[in-house]
Coordinates of C-alpha atoms in Angstrom, one line a residue:
M1 CA -27.9 -28.6 196.7
D2 CA -25.8 -29.8 193.8
T3 CA -24.6 -33.4 194.0
S4 CA -22.6 -35.6 191.7
D5 CA -23.9 -38.8 190.1
D6 CA -22.2 -40.9 192.8
G7 CA -24.0 -38.9 195.6
T8 CA -21.0 -36.9 196.6
S9 CA -20.9 -33.2 197.0
F10 CA -18.2 -30.6 197.0
R11 CA -17.1 -27.8 199.3
P12 CA -13.7 -26.4 198.5
P13 CA -11.9 -24.2 201.0
Q14 CA -12.9 -20.6 201.6
P15 CA -10.9 -18.2 199.4
A16 CA -8.3 -15.8 200.7
A17 CA -10.4 -12.9 199.6
P18 CA -10.2 -9.5 201.3
A19 CA -11.4 -10.0 204.8
P20 CA -15.1 -9.5 205.5
S21 CA -16.0 -8.0 208.8
G22 CA -15.5 -10.5 211.6
P23 CA -13.0 -11.5 214.3
P24 CA -9.7 -13.3 213.6
S25 CA -9.0 -16.9 214.1
L26 CA -7.6 -18.2 217.4
P27 CA -4.9 -17.6 218.4
P28 CA -4.5 -14.5 216.3
P29 CA -1.2 -13.8 214.5
G30 CA 0.8 -11.4 216.6
S31 CA -0.3 -13.1 219.8
A32 CA 2.0 -14.7 222.3
Y33 CA 1.5 -18.0 220.4
N34 CA 2.8 -16.7 217.1
S35 CA 6.2 -15.1 217.5
T36 CA 6.6 -14.0 213.9
P37 CA 4.1 -11.2 213.4
M38 CA 2.2 -11.9 210.2
P39 CA -1.1 -10.5 208.9
P40 CA -4.1 -12.0 210.7
P41 CA -6.2 -14.2 208.5
P42 CA -9.6 -12.9 207.6
P43 CA -12.6 -14.5 209.2
G44 CA -12.8 -17.8 207.4
A45 CA -9.8 -19.4 209.0
G46 CA -9.0 -21.2 212.2
L47 CA -11.9 -21.5 214.7
H48 CA -14.0 -18.7 213.3
P49 CA -17.5 -19.6 212.0
F50 CA -16.4 -19.0 208.4
V51 CA -13.9 -21.9 208.9
P52 CA -13.8 -24.5 206.2
A53 CA -14.5 -27.9 207.6
V54 CA -11.6 -29.7 209.4
G55 CA -9.7 -31.8 207.0
E56 CA -11.0 -30.3 203.8
P57 CA -8.6 -30.0 200.8
T58 CA -6.4 -27.0 200.8
A59 CA -4.5 -25.1 198.1
V60 CA -1.1 -26.5 197.3
V61 CA 0.2 -24.3 194.5
V62 CA 1.3 -20.8 195.7
P63 CA 1.1 -17.7 193.4
V64 CA 4.5 -16.6 192.2
G65 CA 6.3 -14.4 194.6
S66 CA 3.9 -14.9 197.5
A67 CA 6.8 -14.9 199.9
G68 CA 4.7 -16.5 202.6
K69 CA 2.6 -13.5 203.2
R70 CA -1.1 -12.9 202.8
N71 CA -1.4 -10.6 199.8
K72 CA -4.9 -9.2 199.2
G73 CA -4.2 -8.9 195.4
K74 CA -2.4 -11.9 194.2
V75 CA -3.5 -14.3 196.9
F76 CA -7.0 -13.9 195.4
G77 CA -5.4 -15.9 192.6
G78 CA -4.9 -18.7 195.0
L79 CA -8.5 -18.0 195.9
V80 CA -9.9 -20.3 193.4
A81 CA -7.6 -21.3 190.6
V82 CA -5.4 -23.3 192.9
V83 CA -8.3 -24.4 195.2
A84 CA -10.0 -26.0 192.2
L85 CA -6.8 -27.5 190.9
V86 CA -6.0 -29.3 194.1
G87 CA -9.1 -29.1 196.3
A88 CA -11.7 -30.1 193.7
G89 CA -9.2 -32.4 192.0
G90 CA -10.9 -35.7 191.4
F91 CA -14.4 -35.7 192.6
A92 CA -17.1 -37.6 190.8
V93 CA -15.5 -38.4 187.5
S94 CA -18.6 -40.3 186.6
K95 CA -19.7 -37.3 184.6
I96 CA -16.8 -37.9 182.2
V97 CA -18.2 -40.3 179.6
A98 CA -16.3 -43.4 178.7
G99 CA -13.6 -42.8 176.2
D100 CA -13.4 -39.1 177.0
D101 CA -10.3 -38.3 179.0
G102 CA -11.3 -34.7 179.5
G103 CA -8.8 -31.9 179.2
A104 CA -8.9 -29.2 176.6
A105 CA -7.7 -28.5 173.1
S106 CA -5.0 -25.9 174.1
P107 CA -3.4 -24.4 177.2
T108 CA -5.5 -21.3 176.8
E109 CA -8.7 -23.3 176.7
V110 CA -7.6 -25.0 179.9
G111 CA -7.3 -21.7 181.7
T112 CA -10.6 -20.3 180.2
R113 CA -12.5 -23.5 181.1
L114 CA -11.0 -23.5 184.6
M115 CA -12.3 -19.9 185.3
D116 CA -15.7 -20.7 183.7
A117 CA -16.0 -23.8 185.9
L118 CA -15.0 -21.9 189.0
G119 CA -17.3 -19.0 188.2
S120 CA -20.2 -21.3 188.0
E121 CA -18.9 -23.3 191.0
D122 CA -18.7 -26.5 188.8
A123 CA -16.2 -28.9 190.4
L124 CA -16.9 -31.5 187.7
G125 CA -15.8 -29.0 185.1
V126 CA -12.6 -28.6 187.0
V127 CA -12.2 -32.4 187.3
D128 CA -12.4 -32.7 183.6
L129 CA -9.3 -30.5 183.3
L130 CA -6.9 -32.4 185.6
L131 CA -4.1 -34.6 184.5
P132 CA -5.7 -38.1 184.5
G133 CA -3.2 -39.6 187.0
E134 CA -3.7 -36.8 189.5
R135 CA -7.5 -36.9 189.0
D136 CA -7.6 -40.6 189.8
M137 CA -5.2 -40.2 192.7
M138 CA -7.4 -37.5 194.4
R139 CA -10.9 -38.7 193.7
R140 CA -11.7 -41.5 196.1
P141 CA -9.7 -40.2 199.2
L142 CA -11.5 -36.8 199.0
I143 CA -14.9 -38.4 198.5
D144 CA -14.3 -40.6 201.5
L145 CA -12.9 -37.7 203.6
V146 CA -16.1 -35.6 203.1
D147 CA -18.3 -38.7 203.8
N148 CA -16.5 -39.2 207.1
L149 CA -16.7 -35.6 208.1
K150 CA -20.5 -35.8 207.5
R151 CA -20.8 -39.0 209.4
L152 CA -18.9 -37.4 212.4
E153 CA -21.1 -34.3 212.0
V154 CA -18.1 -32.0 211.6
V155 CA -20.0 -30.6 208.6
D156 CA -23.7 -31.0 208.1
G157 CA -25.5 -32.9 205.4
S158 CA -25.6 -29.9 203.0
A159 CA -21.8 -30.0 202.6
S160 CA -21.3 -30.6 198.9
L161 CA -18.4 -31.7 196.8
N162 CA -19.6 -29.6 193.8
K163 CA -21.1 -26.6 195.5
V164 CA -19.5 -24.4 198.1
G165 CA -21.9 -23.9 201.0
G166 CA -22.4 -20.2 201.8
L167 CA -19.9 -18.9 199.2
D168 CA -20.6 -17.2 195.9
I169 CA -17.7 -16.5 193.5
S170 CA -17.5 -14.7 190.2
F171 CA -14.8 -13.4 187.8
D172 CA -14.5 -10.5 185.5
D173 CA -11.9 -9.4 182.9
V174 CA -10.5 -12.9 182.7
Q175 CA -7.3 -13.2 180.6
V176 CA -5.3 -16.3 180.0
D177 CA -1.8 -15.9 178.7
P178 CA 0.1 -19.1 177.7
T179 CA 3.9 -19.2 177.8
A180 CA 5.6 -22.0 175.9
T181 CA 8.5 -23.9 177.5
N182 CA 11.4 -25.6 175.8
V183 CA 9.4 -28.8 175.5
N184 CA 6.2 -29.4 173.5
D185 CA 4.2 -31.1 176.2
V186 CA 4.4 -28.5 179.0
S187 CA 3.1 -25.0 178.8
D188 CA 2.7 -22.4 181.5
I189 CA -0.4 -20.2 181.7
R190 CA -0.8 -17.0 183.6
I191 CA -4.4 -16.2 184.6
T192 CA -5.4 -12.7 185.6
A193 CA -8.9 -11.5 186.5
T194 CA -10.9 -9.7 189.0
G195 CA -12.6 -12.0 191.5
T196 CA -15.6 -11.3 193.7
A197 CA -16.7 -13.4 196.6
S198 CA -19.5 -13.1 199.1
V199 CA -20.7 -15.2 202.0
D200 CA -24.3 -16.3 202.8
G201 CA -23.9 -17.1 206.5
A202 CA -27.1 -19.1 206.8
T203 CA -25.9 -21.8 204.4
V204 CA -22.4 -22.4 205.7
P205 CA -22.5 -26.1 206.5
I206 CA -21.4 -26.2 210.1
G207 CA -22.0 -29.7 211.7
N208 CA -23.6 -30.4 215.0
L209 CA -20.3 -31.5 216.5
L210 CA -18.8 -28.1 216.0
I211 CA -21.9 -26.4 217.1
D212 CA -21.9 -28.4 220.4
E213 CA -18.2 -28.3 221.1
A214 CA -17.1 -24.9 219.7
F215 CA -20.2 -22.8 220.0
G216 CA -21.9 -23.9 223.2
G217 CA -24.7 -25.8 221.5
Q218 CA -26.1 -22.9 219.4
R219 CA -25.3 -22.3 215.7
P220 CA -23.3 -19.1 215.5
K221 CA -24.8 -16.2 213.7
I222 CA -22.7 -15.7 210.6
A223 CA -23.4 -12.4 209.0
D224 CA -23.8 -12.2 205.2
T225 CA -21.0 -10.2 203.7
E226 CA -21.1 -7.7 200.9
P227 CA -19.2 -8.8 197.8
Q228 CA -15.5 -8.4 198.3
S229 CA -13.2 -8.1 195.2
G230 CA -9.6 -8.7 194.6
D231 CA -7.1 -9.4 191.8
V232 CA -6.4 -12.9 190.5
D233 CA -2.9 -13.4 189.3
V234 CA -1.7 -17.0 189.2
R235 CA 0.7 -19.1 187.1
L236 CA -0.1 -22.7 186.6
A237 CA 1.3 -25.5 184.4
T238 CA -0.6 -27.4 181.7
V239 CA 0.6 -30.8 180.4
K240 CA -0.2 -32.5 177.1
H241 CA -1.3 -36.1 177.4
G242 CA -2.8 -38.2 174.7
G243 CA -3.3 -35.2 172.5
R244 CA -5.2 -33.2 175.1
W245 CA -4.0 -30.5 177.5
Y246 CA -4.6 -30.7 181.3
L247 CA -4.0 -28.8 184.5
S248 CA -1.4 -30.4 186.8
A249 CA -0.9 -29.5 190.5
F250 CA 2.5 -31.1 190.7
Y251 CA 3.9 -29.7 187.4
S252 CA 2.7 -26.3 188.6
I253 CA 4.7 -26.7 191.8
A254 CA 7.8 -27.7 189.7
E255 CA 7.3 -24.9 187.3
N256 CA 7.1 -22.3 190.1
A257 CA 10.3 -23.7 191.5
R258 CA 12.2 -23.9 188.2
R259 CA 14.7 -21.2 187.8
A260 CA 14.7 -18.9 184.8
G261 CA 17.0 -20.2 182.2
D262 CA 16.8 -23.8 183.2
D263 CA 15.3 -26.2 180.7
I264 CA 12.7 -28.9 181.4
P265 CA 14.2 -32.3 180.6
E266 CA 12.9 -33.9 177.4
T267 CA 12.7 -37.2 179.3
G268 CA 12.9 -37.9 183.0
V269 CA 13.5 -40.8 185.2
V270 CA 11.7 -43.8 183.9
A271 CA 9.2 -45.2 186.4
H272 CA 10.1 -48.8 187.2
G273 CA 7.7 -50.9 189.3
A274 CA 7.6 -54.4 190.8
D275 CA 5.7 -57.6 190.0
T276 CA 4.1 -57.8 193.5
P277 CA 2.8 -55.4 196.1
E278 CA 5.5 -56.4 198.6
G279 CA 8.1 -56.1 195.8
A280 CA 7.2 -52.4 195.4
V281 CA 8.1 -51.8 199.1
Q282 CA 11.2 -53.9 198.8
A283 CA 12.3 -51.7 195.9
I284 CA 12.2 -48.7 198.2
F285 CA 14.3 -50.5 200.9
D286 CA 16.8 -51.6 198.2
A287 CA 17.1 -48.0 196.8
V288 CA 17.7 -46.6 200.3
G289 CA 20.2 -49.4 201.0
N290 CA 22.1 -48.6 197.8
L291 CA 21.8 -44.9 198.4
D292 CA 20.4 -44.7 194.9
I293 CA 18.3 -41.6 194.4
E294 CA 17.3 -42.4 190.9
A295 CA 16.1 -45.9 191.8
L296 CA 14.1 -44.4 194.7
I297 CA 12.3 -41.9 192.5
A298 CA 11.7 -44.6 189.9
A299 CA 9.9 -46.8 192.4
L300 CA 7.3 -44.1 193.2
N301 CA 3.8 -44.2 191.8
P302 CA 3.9 -42.2 188.6
N303 CA 0.3 -40.9 189.2
E304 CA 1.8 -39.0 192.1
A305 CA 5.4 -38.6 191.1
E306 CA 5.2 -38.0 187.3
A307 CA 6.4 -34.4 187.7
L308 CA 9.2 -35.3 190.1
Q309 CA 10.3 -38.1 187.8
R310 CA 10.2 -35.6 184.8
Y311 CA 12.2 -32.9 186.6
A312 CA 14.6 -35.2 188.5
P313 CA 17.4 -34.9 185.9
M314 CA 17.7 -31.2 186.8
F315 CA 19.0 -32.0 190.3
I316 CA 19.6 -35.7 190.6
D317 CA 23.4 -35.7 189.7
D318 CA 24.2 -33.1 192.3
A319 CA 22.1 -34.8 194.9
Q320 CA 23.6 -38.2 194.3
K321 CA 27.2 -36.7 194.4
S322 CA 26.4 -35.1 197.8
L323 CA 25.1 -38.4 199.1
D324 CA 28.1 -40.3 197.8
D325 CA 30.5 -37.7 199.4
A326 CA 28.9 -38.3 202.7
N327 CA 30.5 -41.8 202.8
A328 CA 27.4 -43.2 204.6
K329 CA 26.2 -46.8 204.4
I330 CA 22.9 -48.4 205.2
A331 CA 21.7 -52.0 204.8
F332 CA 18.3 -53.7 205.3
S333 CA 17.8 -57.4 205.8
D334 CA 15.2 -59.9 207.2
T335 CA 12.3 -57.8 205.8
K336 CA 8.9 -59.4 206.4
Y337 CA 5.6 -58.2 204.9
S338 CA 1.9 -58.8 205.0
V339 CA -0.5 -57.6 202.3
S340 CA -4.1 -56.7 202.6
G341 CA -6.7 -55.3 200.2
T342 CA -7.9 -56.3 196.7
G343 CA -7.7 -55.0 193.2
D344 CA -5.1 -52.5 192.0
R345 CA -4.7 -50.8 195.4
R346 CA -3.2 -52.7 198.4
T347 CA -1.8 -52.0 201.8
V348 CA 1.6 -53.5 202.6
T349 CA 2.5 -53.8 206.3
V350 CA 6.2 -54.1 207.3
D351 CA 6.1 -56.8 210.0
G352 CA 9.8 -56.9 210.7
F353 CA 13.3 -55.7 209.5
T354 CA 16.9 -55.3 210.5
M355 CA 18.7 -52.1 209.5
S356 CA 22.4 -51.2 209.9
A357 CA 23.5 -47.7 209.2
G358 CA 26.7 -45.8 209.8
A359 CA 29.1 -43.0 208.8
D360 CA 32.6 -42.0 209.8
G361 CA 33.1 -45.1 211.9
N362 CA 29.8 -44.7 213.9
E363 CA 27.2 -47.4 213.4
V364 CA 23.7 -48.0 214.7
K365 CA 21.6 -51.2 214.3
V366 CA 17.8 -51.2 214.5
V367 CA 15.8 -54.4 214.7
D368 CA 12.0 -54.5 214.5
E369 CA 11.0 -57.5 216.6
G370 CA 7.2 -58.0 216.3
G371 CA 6.4 -54.4 217.1
C372 CA 9.2 -53.8 219.5
V373 CA 12.2 -51.8 218.2
V374 CA 15.6 -52.6 219.5
M375 CA 18.2 -50.0 218.7
T376 CA 21.9 -50.5 219.4
S377 CA 24.6 -47.8 219.1
G378 CA 28.0 -48.7 220.5
D379 CA 27.5 -50.1 224.0
T380 CA 24.0 -48.7 224.4
T381 CA 20.9 -50.7 223.6
T382 CA 17.3 -49.4 223.8
N383 CA 14.2 -51.5 223.6
T384 CA 10.9 -49.7 223.1
C385 CA 9.0 -52.4 224.9
K386 CA 11.1 -52.2 228.0
G387 CA 11.6 -49.4 230.5
G388 CA 9.8 -46.2 229.7
S389 CA 7.6 -47.7 227.1
S390 CA 4.4 -47.3 229.2
A391 CA 2.4 -44.2 229.0
D392 CA 3.5 -43.2 232.5
G393 CA 7.2 -43.7 231.7
A394 CA 6.9 -41.7 228.5
L395 CA 5.1 -38.8 230.2
T396 CA 7.7 -38.7 232.9
A397 CA 10.5 -38.7 230.3
L398 CA 8.8 -35.6 228.7
G399 CA 8.7 -33.8 232.0
V400 CA 4.9 -34.2 232.4
N401 CA 3.6 -34.3 236.0
E402 CA 1.2 -36.9 237.3
N403 CA -2.1 -35.7 235.9
D404 CA -5.4 -37.6 235.7
D405 CA -6.6 -35.6 232.8
V406 CA -3.6 -36.6 230.6
K407 CA -3.9 -40.2 231.6
A408 CA -7.7 -40.1 230.9
L409 CA -7.1 -38.5 227.4
I410 CA -4.5 -41.2 226.5
K411 CA -6.9 -44.0 227.4
T412 CA -9.8 -42.3 225.5
V413 CA -7.6 -42.1 222.4
Q414 CA -6.4 -45.6 222.8
D415 CA -10.0 -46.9 223.2
A416 CA -11.2 -44.9 220.2
F417 CA -8.6 -46.3 217.9
A418 CA -8.6 -49.8 219.2
D419 CA -10.6 -51.0 216.2
V420 CA -8.6 -49.2 213.6
G421 CA -8.2 -51.2 210.4
P422 CA -4.9 -52.3 208.8
T423 CA -2.4 -49.6 208.2
G424 CA 0.8 -49.6 206.3
I425 CA 2.3 -48.5 203.0
T426 CA -0.2 -48.0 200.1
V427 CA 0.9 -49.5 196.8
Q428 CA -0.9 -49.2 193.4
K429 CA -0.8 -51.1 190.2
V430 CA -0.1 -48.8 187.3
N431 CA 0.4 -50.1 183.7
G432 CA 0.8 -53.6 185.1
Q433 CA 3.5 -52.8 187.7
W434 CA 3.3 -52.1 191.4
F435 CA 4.5 -48.7 192.9
V436 CA 4.7 -47.2 196.3
S437 CA 2.3 -44.2 196.8
P438 CA 3.6 -41.8 199.4
I439 CA 0.6 -39.4 199.2
G440 CA -1.8 -42.3 199.0
S441 CA -0.2 -43.8 202.2
I442 CA -0.8 -40.6 204.1
A443 CA -4.4 -40.3 202.8
D444 CA -5.2 -43.9 203.6
L445 CA -3.8 -43.6 207.1
L446 CA -5.9 -40.5 207.8
L447 CA -9.0 -42.2 206.4
T448 CA -8.4 -45.4 208.3
E449 CA -8.1 -43.5 211.5
L450 CA -11.2 -41.4 210.7
A451 CA -13.2 -44.6 209.9
A452 CA -12.4 -46.0 213.3
L453 CA -14.1 -43.0 215.1
D454 CA -17.7 -42.3 215.8
K455 CA -19.2 -39.0 216.9
N456 CA -19.2 -40.0 220.6
E457 CA -15.6 -41.0 220.5
L458 CA -14.5 -37.8 218.8
T459 CA -16.5 -35.8 221.3
D460 CA -14.8 -37.6 224.2
I461 CA -11.4 -36.8 222.7
I462 CA -12.3 -33.2 222.2
D463 CA -13.5 -32.9 225.8
G464 CA -10.3 -34.6 227.0
V465 CA -8.2 -32.2 225.1
K466 CA -10.1 -29.3 226.6
K467 CA -9.4 -30.6 230.1
V468 CA -5.7 -31.1 229.4
S469 CA -5.5 -27.6 227.8
Q470 CA -6.8 -26.1 231.0
S471 CA -4.3 -28.1 233.0
V472 CA -1.5 -26.7 230.9
L473 CA -2.7 -23.2 231.3
S474 CA -2.9 -23.6 235.1
G475 CA 0.6 -25.1 235.3
D476 CA -0.5 -28.5 236.5
I477 CA 1.3 -30.4 233.8
F478 CA 4.7 -28.9 233.0
G479 CA 6.3 -28.1 236.3
G480 CA 3.5 -26.0 237.6
D481 CA 1.9 -26.0 241.1
T482 CA -0.3 -29.1 241.3
T483 CA -2.0 -28.0 244.4
A484 CA -5.8 -28.6 244.1
A485 CA -8.2 -25.7 244.1
G486 CA -9.4 -24.8 247.6
S487 CA -6.3 -26.1 249.4
D488 CA -3.6 -24.0 251.0
G489 CA -2.1 -23.5 247.6
G490 CA -4.6 -20.7 246.9
D491 CA -7.5 -20.1 244.6
T492 CA -7.2 -21.6 241.1
S493 CA -10.8 -20.7 240.1
A494 CA -11.5 -19.3 236.6
G495 CA -12.0 -15.9 238.0
S496 CA -8.4 -15.7 239.4
G497 CA -6.9 -15.7 236.0
S498 CA -4.7 -18.8 236.5
N499 CA -7.3 -20.9 234.8
S500 CA -8.5 -18.4 232.3
D501 CA -8.9 -19.9 228.9
T502 CA -10.4 -19.2 225.5
S503 CA -14.0 -20.0 226.4
G504 CA -15.1 -16.4 226.3
L505 CA -13.8 -16.0 222.8
D506 CA -16.4 -18.5 221.6
T507 CA -19.0 -15.9 222.4
C508 CA -17.1 -13.0 220.9
F509 CA -16.6 -14.8 217.7
A510 CA -20.3 -14.8 217.1
E511 CA -20.4 -11.0 217.1
T512 CA -21.0 -9.5 213.6
D513 CA -19.7 -5.9 214.1
Y514 CA -16.5 -4.6 215.6
P515 CA -17.9 -2.5 218.5
A516 CA -19.8 -5.6 219.8
Y517 CA -16.7 -7.8 219.3
S518 CA -14.4 -5.3 221.0
A519 CA -16.8 -4.9 224.0
C520 CA -17.0 -8.7 224.3
I521 CA -13.2 -9.0 224.3
G522 CA -12.9 -6.3 226.9
A523 CA -15.5 -7.9 229.2
G524 CA -13.8 -11.3 228.9
L525 CA -10.4 -9.8 229.7
A526 CA -11.9 -8.0 232.7
D527 CA -13.7 -11.0 234.2
G528 CA -10.9 -13.5 233.5
T529 CA -12.8 -15.7 231.0
I530 CA -10.4 -14.8 228.2
D531 CA -6.6 -15.2 228.6
P532 CA -4.9 -12.0 227.3
A533 CA -2.3 -14.2 225.6
F534 CA -4.9 -15.3 223.1
V535 CA -5.9 -11.8 222.1
A536 CA -3.8 -9.8 219.6
P537 CA -2.6 -6.5 221.0
Y538 CA -4.4 -4.4 218.4
Y539 CA -7.7 -5.8 219.9
R540 CA -6.5 -5.9 223.5
F541 CA -5.4 -2.2 223.8
V542 CA -8.5 -0.4 222.5
E543 CA -7.0 3.0 223.4
C544 CA -4.6 2.6 220.5
G545 CA -7.5 2.8 218.2
V546 CA -6.5 0.4 215.4
G547 CA -8.5 -2.7 216.1
E548 CA -11.2 -1.9 213.6
Q549 CA -8.7 -1.5 210.7
Y550 CA -7.5 -5.0 211.3
W551 CA -11.0 -6.4 211.9
K552 CA -12.2 -5.1 208.5
G553 CA -8.9 -5.9 206.7
D554 CA -8.4 -2.2 205.7
V555 CA -4.7 -2.5 206.7
Y556 CA -3.9 -4.9 204.0
S557 CA -5.3 -2.8 201.1
M558 CA -3.8 0.6 202.1
S559 CA -1.6 2.4 199.7
D560 CA 2.1 2.6 200.7
E561 CA 1.6 6.3 201.8
D562 CA -1.5 5.6 203.9
F563 CA 0.0 2.4 205.4
T564 CA 3.2 4.3 206.4
A565 CA 1.2 7.1 208.0
F566 CA -1.0 4.6 209.8
A567 CA 2.0 2.6 211.2
L568 CA 3.9 5.7 212.3
A569 CA 0.9 7.1 214.1
A570 CA -0.1 3.8 215.8
A571 CA 3.2 2.3 216.8
P572 CA 4.1 4.6 219.7
C573 CA 0.9 3.5 221.6
F574 CA 2.0 -0.1 221.4
Q575 CA 5.7 0.5 222.0
K576 CA 5.0 1.9 225.5
Y577 CA 3.6 -1.5 226.4
I578 CA 6.8 -3.1 225.1
S579 CA 8.8 -0.7 227.2
D580 CA 7.0 -1.5 230.5
G581 CA 7.1 -5.3 229.8
T582 CA 3.3 -5.8 229.3
I583 CA 3.9 -7.3 225.9
S584 CA 6.9 -8.4 223.9
Q585 CA 7.9 -6.9 220.5
F586 CA 7.2 -10.3 218.9
E587 CA 3.5 -10.1 219.8
L588 CA 3.0 -7.3 217.3
P589 CA 3.0 -7.2 213.5
Y590 CA 6.0 -5.3 212.2
E591 CA 4.1 -2.1 211.3
L592 CA 3.3 -1.7 215.1
S593 CA 6.7 -2.9 216.4
R594 CA 9.2 -1.8 213.8
P595 CA 7.6 0.5 211.2
D596 CA 11.1 1.8 210.5
C597 CA 11.9 -1.6 208.9
L598 CA 9.2 -1.4 206.2
E599 CA 10.9 1.1 204.0
G600 CA 7.8 3.2 203.5
R601 CA 5.8 0.3 201.9
N602 CA 2.8 -1.7 202.8
W603 CA 4.6 -5.0 203.2
Y604 CA 1.4 -7.1 203.0
N605 CA 1.2 -6.2 199.3
V606 CA 4.8 -6.7 198.4
T607 CA 5.9 -9.9 196.7
D608 CA 9.6 -9.1 196.4
E609 CA 11.4 -11.8 198.4
A610 CA 14.5 -9.7 198.8
Y611 CA 12.4 -7.0 200.4
T612 CA 10.7 -9.4 202.7
N613 CA 14.1 -10.8 203.8
R614 CA 15.3 -7.3 204.5
V615 CA 12.2 -6.6 206.7
F616 CA 12.8 -9.9 208.7
E617 CA 16.5 -9.1 209.1
C618 CA 15.8 -5.5 210.2
A619 CA 13.1 -6.5 212.7
G620 CA 15.3 -9.2 214.2

């Protein structure tokens, strides 16, 4: 196992490579729980054994023209280039020697070194390429996150921050094409290659908590997969800083959003911090109170908001005019703060404030009084600490029936987080000034909550959620029949179907070939241990004969001609179930519900947004 100098290890998310054999995640796209039919994810998402550990970093930058669909060609670009950029973004910088800020000599070298690092699964090589502010922002939270996941046994001890457990990646025919922009310090690069990935099931780092709670106490058998190949085609942004070129996640987002013909501003909004931690938060209140967008952006941590601050002049005037035209007003007063922490990173807690806001003659006043919020609008006053503030009152207001499982879950969660540490707004000192860190605040909140948990508490919460889920399915919570099993209300045992859940799917997910998986699903549907609503129709109706094509992922790589023939042949079998009311149209992917809308193309491999919009509009 590879580890960094500080003892951390790296496991980036599984790639969106062509699907290896295996069942889909739960609930599958196209089920009753996903009304917009989309391609089911390959095994490696959701609850399937190939799942990346809960809470692991995920890709942020989307390949150009992805249009929200899984594309077996270009999404392989998101496979690793972006995963490394954001997921591996700041781990264990101790390998970067003092005085060496990393980076590369040119944009082309950035792309080449990125692919070399990914091909050798070297996260430290990727870290060396990230823009220093982003690298520093991501490093510690991600290290702490993985440490917590290990402590809670969500992942096992082999989970590594610089080696993907169970995954092998390689690249061939790598080409990096730089494209200059109108400014000298930002250059786009397009990386194309053929990527190959395979899975070694025995080394996927599944923790004991998942084994116990999701897989019945036995480690699932994860089959090794043959190498699967796909095209990498991704556009990223590089930024020149201190004479070196770096990758940037946030500049990449901005560049993908920038319209052709628009110029990058030579200079952006100048970051302006405060002299004290609480002053940084007060600057945000002041900017909101003055409805001043530029002041708001300037008060944000430049490590996180450098790209936003740089690109802000492209939109800020129009945004400010729209806000001014709204004729709104907002004012804050009586703000009270407490500060915790040491060093250049602190937590500021807002202990109290008064806010008045209004527009078009309507006004609302909000007063935070020691944790109780009093809101006044016209003649109506609401106090969160009076009437309806208890758990019972809140549940009743939501239409939740009296239910012991719900009450028990609430108490379990409250007890688990009773010892949570200070939470609030994270501020950071950058170049001698204090700034608010929005991303840091979210990360610190998550980590503070995780730190308050131990494995037993997390297990109790999971067990409580399972019980509440069964109550929902049986109708005991939201307006259903609350009659206990065995009473005159009738049988509510698992075999009756009213309490059928997804437990049978846990067993089916462990199957490594389609016939065994299909047989398992069929048996679970027959004996009531699997709710049909959790099974995609192409697996549920075996007589239609297309389940294996979805299982293997063949559907997503078909040529337009083969895909159209497949859809036209398969659709009638499913449409008869729509006609008799067994399923709804929206439980099916479009090729099985409305193949006429696809214009003779395999829509999974099309990145034309106009085409995608036409498909959505046609299918209704």
